[in-house]
N, CA, C and O of each residue as an XYZ file, in Angstrom:
524
protein
N      16.745    -16.385     23.249
C      15.586    -15.580     23.607
C      14.353    -17.208     23.902
O      14.415    -18.177     23.146
N      13.472    -17.148     24.974
C      12.166    -18.668     24.070
C      11.418    -17.714     23.577
O      11.299    -16.489     23.596
N      10.694    -19.180     22.884
C       9.948    -18.561     22.305
C       8.436    -18.078     22.689
O       7.756    -17.638     21.762
N       7.836    -18.134     24.067
C       7.379    -17.048     25.061
C       7.675    -16.000     25.601
O       7.020    -15.002     25.903
N       8.737    -16.288     25.712
C       9.472    -14.348     25.547
C       9.337    -14.088     24.384
O       8.523    -13.179     24.218
N       9.779    -14.482     23.465
C       9.535    -13.308     21.569
C       8.133    -13.168     21.741
O       7.737    -12.007     21.641
N       7.030    -14.279     22.038
C       5.645    -14.332     21.727
C       4.698    -12.365     22.659
O       3.821    -11.611     22.238
N       5.569    -12.368     23.977
C       4.891    -11.599     24.958
C       5.480     -9.503     24.607
O       4.955     -8.431     24.909
N       6.934     -9.936     23.762
C       7.516     -9.036     23.207
C       6.646     -8.252     22.049
O       6.390     -7.057     21.900
N       6.186     -9.811     21.043
C       5.368     -9.545     20.008
C       3.600     -8.583     20.507
O       2.814     -7.791     19.987
N       3.719     -9.108     21.413
C       2.133     -9.022     22.405
C       1.744     -7.415     22.852
O       0.623     -6.979     23.113
N       2.979     -6.721     22.852
C       3.109     -6.289     23.271
C       2.704     -4.885     22.536
O       2.523     -3.806     23.102
N       2.578     -5.240     20.747
C       2.277     -4.442     19.765
C       1.113     -4.450     19.573
O       0.650     -4.236     18.453
N       0.181     -4.763     20.896
C      -1.415     -4.511     19.624
C      -0.866     -3.134     21.011
O      -0.587     -2.121     20.371
N      -0.730     -2.957     22.044
C      -0.743     -0.988     22.774
C       0.012     -0.198     21.596
O      -0.183      0.900     21.074
N       0.902     -1.162     21.409
C       2.501     -0.039     20.895
C       2.771     -0.572     19.859
O       3.701     -1.377     19.898
N       2.144     -0.363     18.675
C       2.823     -0.905     17.453
C       4.858     -0.650     17.046
O       5.862     -1.166     16.555
N       4.552     -0.004     17.417
C       6.826      0.435     17.256
C       7.152     -0.469     18.452
O       7.746     -1.453     18.009
N       7.061     -0.519     19.312
C       6.817     -1.878     20.688
C       7.830     -3.113     19.891
O       8.690     -3.794     20.451
N       7.420     -3.161     18.372
C       7.662     -5.047     17.682
C       6.923     -4.571     16.374
O       5.707     -4.561     16.189
N       7.875     -4.198     15.547
C       7.015     -4.519     14.433
C       7.630     -5.350     13.523
O       7.976     -5.125     12.363
N       7.717     -6.288     14.166
C       7.666     -7.611     13.105
C       6.791     -7.967     12.946
O       6.273     -8.258     11.868
N       6.285     -8.062     14.222
C       4.218     -8.316     13.904
C       3.490     -7.542     13.031
O       3.129     -8.171     12.036
N       3.218     -6.614     13.060
C       2.853     -5.279     11.607
C       3.748     -6.348      9.740
O       3.735     -6.318      8.510
N       4.185     -6.894     10.617
C       4.904     -7.041      9.363
C       4.472     -8.302      9.186
O       3.571     -8.454      8.361
N       4.929     -9.339      9.809
C       4.902    -10.635     10.024
C       3.047    -10.667      9.176
O       2.998    -11.347      8.150
N       2.459    -10.366      9.368
C       0.872    -10.252      9.410
C       0.419     -9.827      7.965
O      -0.618    -10.299      7.498
N       1.512     -8.565      6.954
C       1.228     -7.955      5.547
C       1.362     -9.350      5.423
O       0.350    -10.034      5.569
N       2.938    -10.135      5.067
C       3.064    -11.367      4.971
C       2.664    -12.298      4.728
O       3.000    -13.064      3.824
N       1.556    -12.441      5.800
C       0.648    -13.609      5.739
C      -0.952    -13.389      5.890
O      -1.910    -14.113      6.158
N      -0.790    -12.291      5.642
C      -2.360    -11.536      4.880
C      -3.113    -12.540      3.785
O      -2.371    -12.982      2.908
N      -4.078    -12.819      3.758
C      -5.447    -12.754      3.319
C      -4.439    -13.362      0.983
O      -4.255    -14.333      0.248
N      -4.201    -11.743      1.064
C      -4.102    -12.012      0.074
C      -2.481    -11.316     -0.341
O      -2.080    -10.994     -1.460
N      -1.759    -11.231      0.987
C      -0.635    -10.575      1.097
C       0.851    -12.112      0.360
O       1.869    -12.029     -0.329
N       0.087    -13.302      1.059
C       0.880    -14.688      0.565
C       0.578    -14.979     -0.264
O       1.493    -15.707     -0.647
N      -0.979    -14.969     -1.818
C      -0.297    -14.964     -2.824
C       0.050    -14.075     -3.351
O       0.229    -14.362     -4.535
N       0.285    -12.993     -3.127
C       0.812    -12.209     -3.964
C       1.923    -12.097     -4.378
O       2.398    -11.727     -5.452
N       2.807    -12.855     -2.343
C       3.750    -13.342     -2.651
C       4.921    -14.199     -4.392
O       5.793    -14.109     -5.256
N       3.447    -15.202     -3.434
C       3.843    -16.474     -4.541
C       3.851    -16.176     -5.751
O       4.866    -16.541     -6.344
N       2.678    -15.354     -6.671
C       2.854    -15.529     -8.156
C       4.154    -14.003     -8.263
O       4.168    -13.556     -9.410
N       4.938    -13.400     -7.488
C       5.732    -12.637     -8.096
C       7.269    -13.817     -6.995
O       8.355    -13.315     -6.704
N       6.986    -14.899     -6.723
C       7.968    -15.834     -7.645
C       8.468    -15.958     -8.840
O       9.626    -15.686     -9.157
N       7.491    -16.430     -9.642
C       7.446    -16.614    -11.290
C       7.880    -16.001    -11.711
O       8.306    -16.341    -12.815
N       8.218    -14.351    -11.176
C       9.250    -12.832    -12.247
C       6.982    -12.041    -11.721
O       5.873    -12.106    -11.192
N       8.086    -11.411    -12.586
C       7.421     -9.454    -13.033
C       6.347    -10.110    -13.684
O       6.586    -10.895    -14.602
N       4.660     -9.765    -13.137
C       3.768     -8.941    -13.136
C       3.107     -7.597    -13.249
O       3.169     -6.579    -12.560
N       2.234     -8.030    -14.710
C       1.151     -6.694    -14.645
C       0.126     -6.541    -13.869
O      -0.417     -7.616    -13.616
N      -0.548     -5.276    -13.201
C      -1.245     -5.454    -11.994
C      -2.561     -6.488    -12.403
O      -2.750     -7.356    -11.551
N      -3.612     -6.530    -13.722
C      -4.505     -7.555    -14.085
C      -3.561     -8.290    -14.150
O      -3.725     -8.589    -12.967
N      -2.725     -8.863    -14.422
C      -1.868    -10.645    -14.334
C      -2.363    -11.017    -13.059
O      -2.874    -12.107    -12.802
N      -2.179     -9.970    -12.177
C      -1.787    -10.573    -11.421
C      -3.285    -11.364    -10.440
O      -3.446    -12.472     -9.929
N      -4.363     -9.814    -10.573
C      -5.263    -10.532    -10.111
C      -5.585    -11.385    -11.412
O      -5.922    -12.484    -10.974
N      -5.624    -11.404    -12.327
C      -6.099    -12.570    -13.060
C      -5.361    -13.447    -11.854
O      -5.990    -13.591    -10.806
N      -3.781    -14.149    -12.010
C      -3.593    -15.176    -10.942
C      -4.416    -14.958    -10.148
O      -5.531    -15.462    -10.283
N      -4.187    -14.336     -9.333
C      -5.211    -14.492     -7.418
C      -5.940    -14.947     -7.089
O      -6.199    -15.730     -6.175
N      -6.485    -14.397     -7.986
C      -8.198    -14.423     -8.375
C      -9.075    -14.396     -7.361
O      -8.700    -14.908     -6.306
N     -10.169    -13.919     -7.414
C     -10.977    -13.705     -6.738
C     -10.247    -12.407     -5.644
O     -10.348    -12.744     -4.464
N      -9.421    -10.763     -5.882
C      -8.873     -9.874     -5.169
C     -10.058     -9.144     -5.680
O     -10.726     -9.905     -6.380
N     -10.526     -8.065     -5.605
C     -11.005     -7.435     -5.792
C      -9.723     -5.845     -6.516
O      -8.624     -5.624     -6.008
N     -10.279     -5.064     -7.656
C      -8.989     -3.919     -7.771
C      -8.413     -3.574     -6.455
O      -7.248     -3.616     -6.059
N      -9.549     -3.212     -5.855
C      -9.206     -1.998     -3.744
C      -7.872     -2.656     -3.609
O      -6.695     -2.393     -3.856
N      -8.878     -4.038     -2.896
C      -7.621     -4.751     -2.070
C      -6.283     -5.383     -2.770
O      -5.264     -5.400     -2.079
N      -6.231     -5.861     -3.989
C      -5.008     -6.413     -5.138
C      -4.262     -4.765     -4.921
O      -3.343     -4.882     -4.111
N      -4.382     -3.525     -5.335
C      -4.026     -2.759     -4.616
C      -3.223     -1.544     -2.980
O      -2.291     -0.777     -2.736
N      -4.439     -2.172     -2.340
C      -3.526     -1.785     -0.994
C      -2.340     -3.182     -0.520
O      -1.304     -3.083      0.138
N      -2.908     -4.314     -1.083
C      -2.347     -5.150     -0.798
C       0.053     -4.709     -1.130
O       1.014     -4.616     -0.366
N      -0.152     -4.598     -2.712
C       0.734     -4.190     -3.538
C       1.068     -2.380     -3.084
O       1.865     -1.652     -3.675
N       0.600     -2.171     -2.441
C       0.962     -0.764     -1.368
C       2.065     -1.468     -0.581
O       3.266     -1.710     -0.710
N       0.721     -1.759      0.619
C       1.226     -2.170      1.849
C       2.689     -3.310      2.187
O       3.526     -3.441      3.080
N       2.322     -4.020      0.765
C       3.805     -4.987      0.310
C       5.559     -4.313     -0.147
O       6.697     -4.695      0.124
N       4.835     -2.830     -1.178
C       5.738     -2.961     -1.630
C       6.469     -1.681     -0.381
O       7.691     -1.532     -0.403
N       5.457     -0.684      0.824
C       5.887      0.236      1.483
C       6.959     -0.781      3.011
O       7.520     -0.218      3.952
N       6.927     -1.949      2.813
C       7.007     -2.476      3.332
C       8.854     -3.359      2.418
O       9.599     -4.267      2.788
N       8.849     -2.703      1.545
C      10.112     -4.187      0.981
C      10.265     -4.695     -0.046
O      11.239     -4.879     -0.776
N       8.694     -5.050     -0.111
C       9.114     -6.546     -0.479
C       8.833     -6.814     -2.359
O       9.130     -7.737     -3.117
N       8.055     -5.365     -2.565
C       7.693     -5.749     -4.204
C       7.951     -4.255     -3.915
O       7.736     -3.439     -3.018
N       8.795     -4.346     -5.718
C       8.909     -3.149     -6.958
C       8.313     -3.065     -7.112
O       7.542     -4.018     -7.222
N       7.888     -1.584     -7.342
C       7.042     -0.788     -8.478
C       7.598     -0.052     -9.377
O       8.257      0.895     -8.947
N       7.551     -0.161    -10.228
C       8.120      0.483    -11.463
C       6.928      0.825    -12.646
O       6.478      0.159    -13.579
N       6.783      1.537    -12.382
C       6.202      2.836    -13.584
C       6.479      2.917    -14.929
O       7.491      3.612    -14.842
N       6.298      2.673    -16.442
C       6.582      3.261    -17.791
C       6.604      3.903    -17.774
O       6.794      4.073    -16.569
N       6.547      5.345    -18.416
C       5.946      6.947    -19.597
C       5.723      6.064    -20.585
O       6.271      5.857    -21.668
N       4.955      5.654    -20.100
C       4.063      5.512    -21.218
C       2.436      5.461    -21.643
O       1.637      5.192    -20.746
N       1.975      5.696    -22.905
C      -0.067      5.754    -22.582
C      -0.859      4.125    -23.181
O       0.100      3.506    -23.643
N      -1.581      3.625    -23.276
C      -2.298      3.597    -21.777
C      -0.842      3.393    -21.187
O       0.227      3.111    -21.727
N      -1.476      3.830    -18.894
C       0.067      4.045    -18.470
C       0.263      1.618    -18.089
O      -0.514      0.700    -17.824
N       2.153      1.828    -18.393
C       2.253     -0.035    -17.970
C       2.928      0.585    -16.652
O       3.534      1.620    -16.377
N       2.374     -0.969    -15.744
C       2.770     -0.747    -14.163
C       2.920     -1.839    -14.028
O       1.987     -2.611    -13.807
N       4.682     -2.342    -14.170
C       5.513     -3.897    -13.530
C       5.520     -4.117    -11.945
O       5.490     -3.017    -11.392
N       5.546     -5.044    -11.147
C       5.973     -5.355    -10.019
C       6.583     -6.609     -9.978
O       6.186     -7.700    -10.385
N       7.414     -6.339     -9.528
C       8.472     -7.207     -9.493
C       8.808     -6.679     -7.118
O       8.695     -5.749     -6.320
N       9.445     -8.898     -7.261
C       9.843     -8.695     -6.175
C      11.363     -8.249     -5.766
O      12.376     -8.643     -6.345
N      11.322     -7.333     -4.634
C      12.424     -7.762     -3.913
C      13.629     -8.546     -3.716
O      13.401     -9.710     -4.044
N      14.847     -8.373     -3.303
C      15.666     -9.148     -2.698
C      14.923    -10.018     -1.266
O      14.893    -11.223     -1.017
N      14.477     -9.062     -0.650
C      14.258     -8.630      0.730
C      12.921    -10.260      0.237
O      12.662    -11.448      0.428
N      12.421     -8.633     -0.684
C      10.844     -8.929     -0.983
C      10.526    -11.625     -1.530
O       9.784    -12.517     -1.118
N      11.310    -11.542     -2.234
C      12.393    -12.507     -2.488
C      12.072    -13.892     -2.427
O      11.438    -14.730     -3.068
N      13.153    -13.742     -0.824
C      12.963    -14.009      0.231
C      11.881    -14.613      1.191
O      11.665    -15.741      1.634
N      11.057    -12.887      1.375
C       9.828    -13.624      2.224
C       8.762    -13.757      0.615
O       7.862    -12.960      0.351
N       8.907    -14.186      0.296
C       8.021    -14.833     -0.282
C       8.148    -16.929     -0.262
O       7.399    -17.839      0.094
N      10.030    -16.790     -1.078
C      10.189    -18.479     -0.535
C       9.683    -19.246      1.359
O       9.194    -20.305      1.755
N      10.142    -18.035      1.973
C       9.324    -19.042      2.966
C       7.603    -18.758      3.461
O       7.033    -19.618      4.132
N       7.147    -17.941      3.198
C       5.800    -18.200      3.085
C       4.619    -18.862      2.500
O       3.487    -19.233      2.811
N       5.634    -18.823      1.252
C       4.751    -20.284     -0.381
C       5.099    -21.774      0.749
O       3.994    -22.266      0.977
N       6.440    -22.777      1.642
C       7.260    -22.834      1.744
C       5.999    -23.392      2.835
O       5.616    -24.560      2.913
N       5.590    -22.475      3.469
C       4.277    -22.521      4.696
C       2.811    -23.094      4.298
O       2.071    -23.827      4.953
N       2.595    -22.406      2.745
C       1.590    -22.190      1.501
C       1.548    -23.558      1.791
O       0.929    -24.208      2.632
N       2.674    -23.972      0.541
C       3.300    -25.401      0.340
C       2.467    -26.961      1.545
O       1.878    -28.006      1.270
N       3.011    -26.069      3.254
C       3.035    -27.727      3.634
C       2.330    -28.095      4.383
O       2.146    -29.161      4.970
N       1.522    -26.326      4.358
C      -0.327    -26.181      4.623
C      -1.297    -27.148      4.445
O      -1.988    -27.801      5.228
N      -1.143    -27.068      2.587
C      -2.212    -28.225      1.440
C      -1.512    -29.284      1.738
O      -2.135    -30.035      2.489
N      -0.067    -29.791      1.345
C      -0.100    -31.213      1.970
C      -0.916    -31.718      3.306
O      -1.092    -32.895      3.621
N      -1.285    -30.786      3.878
C      -1.624    -31.822      5.558
C      -2.406    -31.100      5.486
O      -2.352    -30.676      6.640
N      -3.679    -30.190      4.729
C      -4.679    -30.066      5.312
C      -6.080    -31.515      5.066
O      -7.132    -31.415      5.697
N      -5.820    -32.829      4.026
C      -6.278    -33.434      4.876
C      -5.926    -34.246      6.549
O      -6.526    -34.575      7.572
N      -5.431    -34.254      6.336
C      -5.184    -34.852      8.307
C      -6.051    -33.759      9.062
O      -6.921    -34.051      9.883
N      -5.634    -32.156      8.601
C      -6.328    -31.147      9.050
C      -7.299    -31.446      9.164
O      -7.754    -31.528     10.305
N      -8.020    -31.726      8.148
C      -9.535    -31.041      8.482
C     -10.177    -33.111      8.746
O     -11.274    -33.451      8.303
N      -9.363    -34.006      9.396
C      -9.978    -35.375      9.904
C      -9.517    -35.002     11.177
O     -10.228    -35.723     11.877
N      -8.692    -34.258     12.081
C      -8.911    -33.587     13.429
C     -10.124    -32.283     13.399
O     -10.384    -31.942     14.553
N     -10.721    -31.682     12.600
C     -11.918    -31.223     12.687
C     -12.965    -31.293     13.150
O     -13.652    -30.712     13.990
N     -13.066    -32.892     11.835
C     -14.517    -33.398     12.456
C     -13.949    -34.129     13.678
O     -14.450    -33.628     14.685
N     -13.111    -35.106     13.979
C     -13.142    -35.676     14.551
C     -13.193    -35.320     16.161
O     -13.454    -36.090     17.085
N     -12.780    -33.559     16.226
C     -12.900    -32.737     17.131
C     -14.209    -32.283     16.805
O     -13.765    -32.067     15.677
N     -14.872    -32.088     16.757
C     -16.283    -32.015     16.131
C     -17.221    -32.845     16.496
O     -18.084    -32.587     17.335
N     -17.081    -34.084     15.772
C     -17.518    -34.855     16.487
C     -17.414    -35.405     17.929
O     -17.996    -36.413     18.331
N     -16.867    -34.873     18.415
C     -16.881    -35.756     20.428
C     -17.173    -33.908     20.785
O     -16.608    -33.914     21.879
N     -17.522    -32.807     20.658
C     -17.580    -32.076     20.415
C     -19.241    -31.988     20.724
O     -19.621    -31.382     21.727
N     -20.076    -32.537     19.933
C     -21.326    -32.927     19.371
C     -21.587    -34.228     20.289
O     -22.747    -34.606     20.449
N     -20.582    -34.873     20.856
C     -21.312    -36.003     21.783
C     -21.832    -35.549     23.111
O     -22.685    -35.929     23.913
N     -20.949    -34.562     23.006
C     -20.387    -33.636     24.650
C     -20.469    -33.948     25.514
O     -20.074    -33.263     26.457
């Protein structure tokens, strides 16, 4: 299947999410916080507060929503220990580890290419301002 054909199938998800579940899964994996949570969990199991501190800049609400979404998609395993105070650990499932490695590779590539992208932006903006 050609890329354009695959994209057309994925575009159908705008009106019917069941038409292409991969589009929604990709959105969850590559969301602002999804990428970072998956990346942090590549290093191993973390508690909620550790994740929040390591990811940085994420609110408790957004982190909780991101973790729930990734858990629902089968990427994250949540283990609640029956102790007081509550102790919850988050780790990657096998599927989650594969997904995390792939998005981490993309994130590293983006970081490496940032100077070229910034230069391209400057060139574009300069050309646009000239008319």
